[in-house]
Amino acid sequence: AQQDPEKTLQPIAWAGYTGGYLGPAKMTWADTEQGQSSAAIAIRTGAPSIAYCKSGTPNLASPRLATLPPEDTSEIALPLMSWQTLGVLTIYSVQPEDFDTEEVQLLTELADTLAYGITALRTQVSRSRAELTR
């Protein structure tokens, strides 16, 4: 989650099928028509956002699900929170309605652990740089 005026979403890492999802379309977490993906909603609200898409039916909550294979799909976006929102961890499944309450809790804990690790690494790098400039 970039802190620029456009509130850009910049993909950092991914694995598995992308099928054009990470293509040239500009992604944003701004509260605009283009910022209605699960990832954008999770960043703005600070809470997990889940979307489901059934074959042949549009999903207004997550227009990017349409770029995945033409099956029933699920997605969950989990904010990576520190003193500010660092980004979002988004997981896709080709299983319909695939994320139950227990999975959401476990994935939230994973996202919290990732955010803590990212913050700790950034703090360590900042301290090392500060020591080098003394």
JSON list of C-alpha atoms in Angstrom, two decimals:
[
{"chain": "A", "resi": 1, "resn": "ALA", "atom": "CA", "xyz": [0.00, 0.00, 0.00]},
{"chain": "A", "resi": 2, "resn": "GLN", "atom": "CA", "xyz": [1.80, 3.08, -1.27]},
{"chain": "A", "resi": 3, "resn": "GLN", "atom": "CA", "xyz": [1.23, 6.32, 0.60]},
{"chain": "A", "resi": 4, "resn": "ASP", "atom": "CA", "xyz": [1.21, 8.36, -2.62]},
{"chain": "A", "resi": 5, "resn": "PRO", "atom": "CA", "xyz": [-1.70, 10.66, -3.59]},
{"chain": "A", "resi": 6, "resn": "GLU", "atom": "CA", "xyz": [-3.18, 7.94, -5.85]},
{"chain": "A", "resi": 7, "resn": "LYS", "atom": "CA", "xyz": [-2.98, 5.34, -3.03]},
{"chain": "A", "resi": 8, "resn": "THR", "atom": "CA", "xyz": [-1.35, 2.84, -5.38]},
{"chain": "A", "resi": 9, "resn": "LEU", "atom": "CA", "xyz": [-1.28, -0.89, -4.68]},
{"chain": "A", "resi": 10, "resn": "GLN", "atom": "CA", "xyz": [2.10, -2.24, -5.78]},
{"chain": "A", "resi": 11, "resn": "PRO", "atom": "CA", "xyz": [2.43, -6.05, -5.98]},
{"chain": "A", "resi": 12, "resn": "ILE", "atom": "CA", "xyz": [5.61, -7.13, -4.19]},
{"chain": "A", "resi": 13, "resn": "ALA", "atom": "CA", "xyz": [5.52, -10.93, -4.30]},
{"chain": "A", "resi": 14, "resn": "TRP", "atom": "CA", "xyz": [3.21, -13.62, -5.66]},
{"chain": "A", "resi": 15, "resn": "ALA", "atom": "CA", "xyz": [3.09, -17.31, -6.42]},
{"chain": "A", "resi": 16, "resn": "GLY", "atom": "CA", "xyz": [0.84, -19.49, -8.52]},
{"chain": "A", "resi": 17, "resn": "TYR", "atom": "CA", "xyz": [-1.60, -18.50, -11.23]},
{"chain": "A", "resi": 18, "resn": "THR", "atom": "CA", "xyz": [-1.76, -14.79, -12.05]},
{"chain": "A", "resi": 19, "resn": "GLY", "atom": "CA", "xyz": [-3.62, -14.93, -15.39]},
{"chain": "A", "resi": 20, "resn": "GLY", "atom": "CA", "xyz": [-3.42, -11.20, -16.03]},
{"chain": "A", "resi": 21, "resn": "TYR", "atom": "CA", "xyz": [-4.43, -10.21, -12.50]},
{"chain": "A", "resi": 22, "resn": "LEU", "atom": "CA", "xyz": [-1.15, -8.39, -11.96]},
{"chain": "A", "resi": 23, "resn": "GLY", "atom": "CA", "xyz": [-1.17, -6.93, -15.47]},
{"chain": "A", "resi": 24, "resn": "PRO", "atom": "CA", "xyz": [-1.09, -3.32, -16.58]},
{"chain": "A", "resi": 25, "resn": "ALA", "atom": "CA", "xyz": [-4.27, -2.22, -14.79]},
{"chain": "A", "resi": 26, "resn": "LYS", "atom": "CA", "xyz": [-3.46, 0.35, -12.12]},
{"chain": "A", "resi": 27, "resn": "MET", "atom": "CA", "xyz": [-4.48, -0.94, -8.71]},
{"chain": "A", "resi": 28, "resn": "THR", "atom": "CA", "xyz": [-5.48, 1.45, -5.96]},
{"chain": "A", "resi": 29, "resn": "TRP", "atom": "CA", "xyz": [-6.72, 1.27, -2.39]},
{"chain": "A", "resi": 30, "resn": "ALA", "atom": "CA", "xyz": [-8.46, 4.64, -2.67]},
{"chain": "A", "resi": 31, "resn": "ASP", "atom": "CA", "xyz": [-12.19, 4.69, -1.90]},
{"chain": "A", "resi": 32, "resn": "THR", "atom": "CA", "xyz": [-13.12, 5.03, -5.57]},
{"chain": "A", "resi": 33, "resn": "GLU", "atom": "CA", "xyz": [-14.78, 2.83, -8.19]},
{"chain": "A", "resi": 34, "resn": "GLN", "atom": "CA", "xyz": [-11.35, 1.37, -9.07]},
{"chain": "A", "resi": 35, "resn": "GLY", "atom": "CA", "xyz": [-10.59, 0.72, -5.40]},
{"chain": "A", "resi": 36, "resn": "GLN", "atom": "CA", "xyz": [-13.31, -1.82, -4.64]},
{"chain": "A", "resi": 37, "resn": "SER", "atom": "CA", "xyz": [-11.17, -4.95, -4.64]},
{"chain": "A", "resi": 38, "resn": "SER", "atom": "CA", "xyz": [-10.96, -7.05, -1.49]},
{"chain": "A", "resi": 39, "resn": "ALA", "atom": "CA", "xyz": [-7.37, -5.88, -1.03]},
{"chain": "A", "resi": 40, "resn": "ALA", "atom": "CA", "xyz": [-8.38, -2.22, -1.17]},
{"chain": "A", "resi": 41, "resn": "ILE", "atom": "CA", "xyz": [-11.27, -2.76, 1.24]},
{"chain": "A", "resi": 42, "resn": "ALA", "atom": "CA", "xyz": [-9.01, -4.63, 3.69]},
{"chain": "A", "resi": 43, "resn": "ILE", "atom": "CA", "xyz": [-6.47, -1.81, 3.63]},
{"chain": "A", "resi": 44, "resn": "ARG", "atom": "CA", "xyz": [-9.08, 0.90, 4.17]},
{"chain": "A", "resi": 45, "resn": "THR", "atom": "CA", "xyz": [-10.96, -0.94, 6.94]},
{"chain": "A", "resi": 46, "resn": "GLY", "atom": "CA", "xyz": [-8.06, -2.71, 8.63]},
{"chain": "A", "resi": 47, "resn": "ALA", "atom": "CA", "xyz": [-10.10, -5.93, 8.66]},
{"chain": "A", "resi": 48, "resn": "PRO", "atom": "CA", "xyz": [-10.13, -9.08, 6.51]},
{"chain": "A", "resi": 49, "resn": "SER", "atom": "CA", "xyz": [-12.25, -8.83, 3.37]},
{"chain": "A", "resi": 50, "resn": "ILE", "atom": "CA", "xyz": [-13.68, -11.94, 1.71]},
{"chain": "A", "resi": 51, "resn": "ALA", "atom": "CA", "xyz": [-15.25, -12.19, -1.74]},
{"chain": "A", "resi": 52, "resn": "TYR", "atom": "CA", "xyz": [-16.80, -15.09, -3.62]},
{"chain": "A", "resi": 53, "resn": "CYS", "atom": "CA", "xyz": [-17.48, -15.40, -7.33]},
{"chain": "A", "resi": 54, "resn": "LYS", "atom": "CA", "xyz": [-19.78, -18.03, -8.79]},
{"chain": "A", "resi": 55, "resn": "SER", "atom": "CA", "xyz": [-19.32, -19.13, -12.39]},
{"chain": "A", "resi": 56, "resn": "GLY", "atom": "CA", "xyz": [-21.14, -16.82, -14.78]},
{"chain": "A", "resi": 57, "resn": "THR", "atom": "CA", "xyz": [-22.15, -14.28, -12.15]},
{"chain": "A", "resi": 58, "resn": "PRO", "atom": "CA", "xyz": [-20.47, -10.91, -11.65]},
{"chain": "A", "resi": 59, "resn": "ASN", "atom": "CA", "xyz": [-19.01, -10.16, -8.25]},
{"chain": "A", "resi": 60, "resn": "LEU", "atom": "CA", "xyz": [-19.22, -6.45, -7.59]},
{"chain": "A", "resi": 61, "resn": "ALA", "atom": "CA", "xyz": [-17.18, -6.73, -4.40]},
{"chain": "A", "resi": 62, "resn": "SER", "atom": "CA", "xyz": [-14.12, -7.98, -6.27]},
{"chain": "A", "resi": 63, "resn": "PRO", "atom": "CA", "xyz": [-13.98, -7.26, -10.00]},
{"chain": "A", "resi": 64, "resn": "ARG", "atom": "CA", "xyz": [-10.49, -8.72, -10.30]},
{"chain": "A", "resi": 65, "resn": "LEU", "atom": "CA", "xyz": [-11.80, -12.22, -9.54]},
{"chain": "A", "resi": 66, "resn": "ALA", "atom": "CA", "xyz": [-13.02, -12.22, -13.14]},
{"chain": "A", "resi": 67, "resn": "THR", "atom": "CA", "xyz": [-9.38, -12.56, -14.27]},
{"chain": "A", "resi": 68, "resn": "LEU", "atom": "CA", "xyz": [-9.02, -15.92, -12.51]},
{"chain": "A", "resi": 69, "resn": "PRO", "atom": "CA", "xyz": [-9.90, -19.24, -14.18]},
{"chain": "A", "resi": 70, "resn": "PRO", "atom": "CA", "xyz": [-13.62, -19.56, -15.05]},
{"chain": "A", "resi": 71, "resn": "GLU", "atom": "CA", "xyz": [-14.62, -21.57, -12.01]},
{"chain": "A", "resi": 72, "resn": "ASP", "atom": "CA", "xyz": [-16.13, -20.73, -8.69]},
{"chain": "A", "resi": 73, "resn": "THR", "atom": "CA", "xyz": [-13.51, -18.77, -6.77]},
{"chain": "A", "resi": 74, "resn": "SER", "atom": "CA", "xyz": [-12.92, -17.28, -3.36]},
{"chain": "A", "resi": 75, "resn": "GLU", "atom": "CA", "xyz": [-10.51, -14.64, -2.18]},
{"chain": "A", "resi": 76, "resn": "ILE", "atom": "CA", "xyz": [-9.51, -13.31, 1.20]},
{"chain": "A", "resi": 77, "resn": "ALA", "atom": "CA", "xyz": [-7.49, -10.15, 1.72]},
{"chain": "A", "resi": 78, "resn": "LEU", "atom": "CA", "xyz": [-5.82, -9.61, 5.08]},
{"chain": "A", "resi": 79, "resn": "PRO", "atom": "CA", "xyz": [-4.32, -6.23, 6.01]},
{"chain": "A", "resi": 80, "resn": "LEU", "atom": "CA", "xyz": [-0.72, -6.14, 7.17]},
{"chain": "A", "resi": 81, "resn": "MET", "atom": "CA", "xyz": [-0.98, -3.60, 9.99]},
{"chain": "A", "resi": 82, "resn": "SER", "atom": "CA", "xyz": [1.74, -1.83, 11.92]},
{"chain": "A", "resi": 83, "resn": "TRP", "atom": "CA", "xyz": [1.69, 1.85, 12.91]},
{"chain": "A", "resi": 84, "resn": "GLN", "atom": "CA", "xyz": [0.30, 2.23, 9.38]},
{"chain": "A", "resi": 85, "resn": "THR", "atom": "CA", "xyz": [-1.07, -0.25, 6.87]},
{"chain": "A", "resi": 86, "resn": "LEU", "atom": "CA", "xyz": [1.95, -1.86, 5.22]},
{"chain": "A", "resi": 87, "resn": "GLY", "atom": "CA", "xyz": [0.03, -3.77, 2.62]},
{"chain": "A", "resi": 88, "resn": "VAL", "atom": "CA", "xyz": [-2.24, -6.73, 2.21]},
{"chain": "A", "resi": 89, "resn": "LEU", "atom": "CA", "xyz": [-1.90, -10.50, 1.94]},
{"chain": "A", "resi": 90, "resn": "THR", "atom": "CA", "xyz": [-4.40, -11.80, -0.60]},
{"chain": "A", "resi": 91, "resn": "ILE", "atom": "CA", "xyz": [-5.10, -15.51, -1.03]},
{"chain": "A", "resi": 92, "resn": "TYR", "atom": "CA", "xyz": [-7.21, -17.00, -3.81]},
{"chain": "A", "resi": 93, "resn": "SER", "atom": "CA", "xyz": [-8.94, -20.36, -3.98]},
{"chain": "A", "resi": 94, "resn": "VAL", "atom": "CA", "xyz": [-10.76, -22.12, -6.78]},
{"chain": "A", "resi": 95, "resn": "GLN", "atom": "CA", "xyz": [-13.12, -23.54, -4.15]},
{"chain": "A", "resi": 96, "resn": "PRO", "atom": "CA", "xyz": [-16.38, -21.62, -3.68]},
{"chain": "A", "resi": 97, "resn": "GLU", "atom": "CA", "xyz": [-16.84, -20.02, -0.26]},
{"chain": "A", "resi": 98, "resn": "ASP", "atom": "CA", "xyz": [-13.57, -21.55, 0.88]},
{"chain": "A", "resi": 99, "resn": "PHE", "atom": "CA", "xyz": [-12.69, -19.51, 3.98]},
{"chain": "A", "resi": 100, "resn": "ASP", "atom": "CA", "xyz": [-14.46, -20.53, 7.18]},
{"chain": "A", "resi": 101, "resn": "THR", "atom": "CA", "xyz": [-14.23, -18.78, 10.54]},
{"chain": "A", "resi": 102, "resn": "GLU", "atom": "CA", "xyz": [-11.33, -20.91, 11.80]},
{"chain": "A", "resi": 103, "resn": "GLU", "atom": "CA", "xyz": [-9.32, -20.33, 8.60]},
{"chain": "A", "resi": 104, "resn": "VAL", "atom": "CA", "xyz": [-9.96, -16.60, 8.76]},
{"chain": "A", "resi": 105, "resn": "GLN", "atom": "CA", "xyz": [-8.65, -16.55, 12.35]},
{"chain": "A", "resi": 106, "resn": "LEU", "atom": "CA", "xyz": [-5.52, -18.53, 11.43]},
{"chain": "A", "resi": 107, "resn": "LEU", "atom": "CA", "xyz": [-4.85, -16.40, 8.34]},
{"chain": "A", "resi": 108, "resn": "THR", "atom": "CA", "xyz": [-5.35, -13.22, 10.39]},
{"chain": "A", "resi": 109, "resn": "GLU", "atom": "CA", "xyz": [-2.73, -14.46, 12.85]},
{"chain": "A", "resi": 110, "resn": "LEU", "atom": "CA", "xyz": [-0.39, -15.19, 9.91]},
{"chain": "A", "resi": 111, "resn": "ALA", "atom": "CA", "xyz": [-0.92, -11.67, 8.52]},
{"chain": "A", "resi": 112, "resn": "ASP", "atom": "CA", "xyz": [-0.25, -10.17, 11.96]},
{"chain": "A", "resi": 113, "resn": "THR", "atom": "CA", "xyz": [2.98, -12.19, 12.24]},
{"chain": "A", "resi": 114, "resn": "LEU", "atom": "CA", "xyz": [4.08, -11.10, 8.75]},
{"chain": "A", "resi": 115, "resn": "ALA", "atom": "CA", "xyz": [3.39, -7.46, 9.59]},
{"chain": "A", "resi": 116, "resn": "TYR", "atom": "CA", "xyz": [5.40, -7.77, 12.81]},
{"chain": "A", "resi": 117, "resn": "GLY", "atom": "CA", "xyz": [8.30, -9.36, 10.91]},
{"chain": "A", "resi": 118, "resn": "ILE", "atom": "CA", "xyz": [8.26, -6.67, 8.21]},
{"chain": "A", "resi": 119, "resn": "THR", "atom": "CA", "xyz": [8.22, -3.93, 10.84]},
{"chain": "A", "resi": 120, "resn": "ALA", "atom": "CA", "xyz": [11.06, -5.55, 12.80]},
{"chain": "A", "resi": 121, "resn": "LEU", "atom": "CA", "xyz": [13.20, -5.89, 9.66]},
{"chain": "A", "resi": 122, "resn": "ARG", "atom": "CA", "xyz": [12.55, -2.29, 8.62]},
{"chain": "A", "resi": 123, "resn": "THR", "atom": "CA", "xyz": [13.45, -1.09, 12.12]},
{"chain": "A", "resi": 124, "resn": "GLN", "atom": "CA", "xyz": [16.67, -3.12, 12.07]},
{"chain": "A", "resi": 125, "resn": "VAL", "atom": "CA", "xyz": [17.64, -1.68, 8.67]},
{"chain": "A", "resi": 126, "resn": "SER", "atom": "CA", "xyz": [16.90, 1.88, 9.85]},
{"chain": "A", "resi": 127, "resn": "ARG", "atom": "CA", "xyz": [19.06, 1.40, 12.96]},
{"chain": "A", "resi": 128, "resn": "SER", "atom": "CA", "xyz": [21.91, -0.05, 10.91]},
{"chain": "A", "resi": 129, "resn": "ARG", "atom": "CA", "xyz": [21.79, 2.90, 8.51]},
{"chain": "A", "resi": 130, "resn": "ALA", "atom": "CA", "xyz": [21.71, 5.38, 11.39]},
{"chain": "A", "resi": 131, "resn": "GLU", "atom": "CA", "xyz": [24.76, 3.73, 12.97]},
{"chain": "A", "resi": 132, "resn": "LEU", "atom": "CA", "xyz": [26.65, 3.90, 9.68]},
{"chain": "A", "resi": 133, "resn": "THR", "atom": "CA", "xyz": [26.01, 7.64, 9.32]},
{"chain": "A", "resi": 134, "resn": "ARG", "atom": "CA", "xyz": [27.36, 8.48, 12.79]}
]
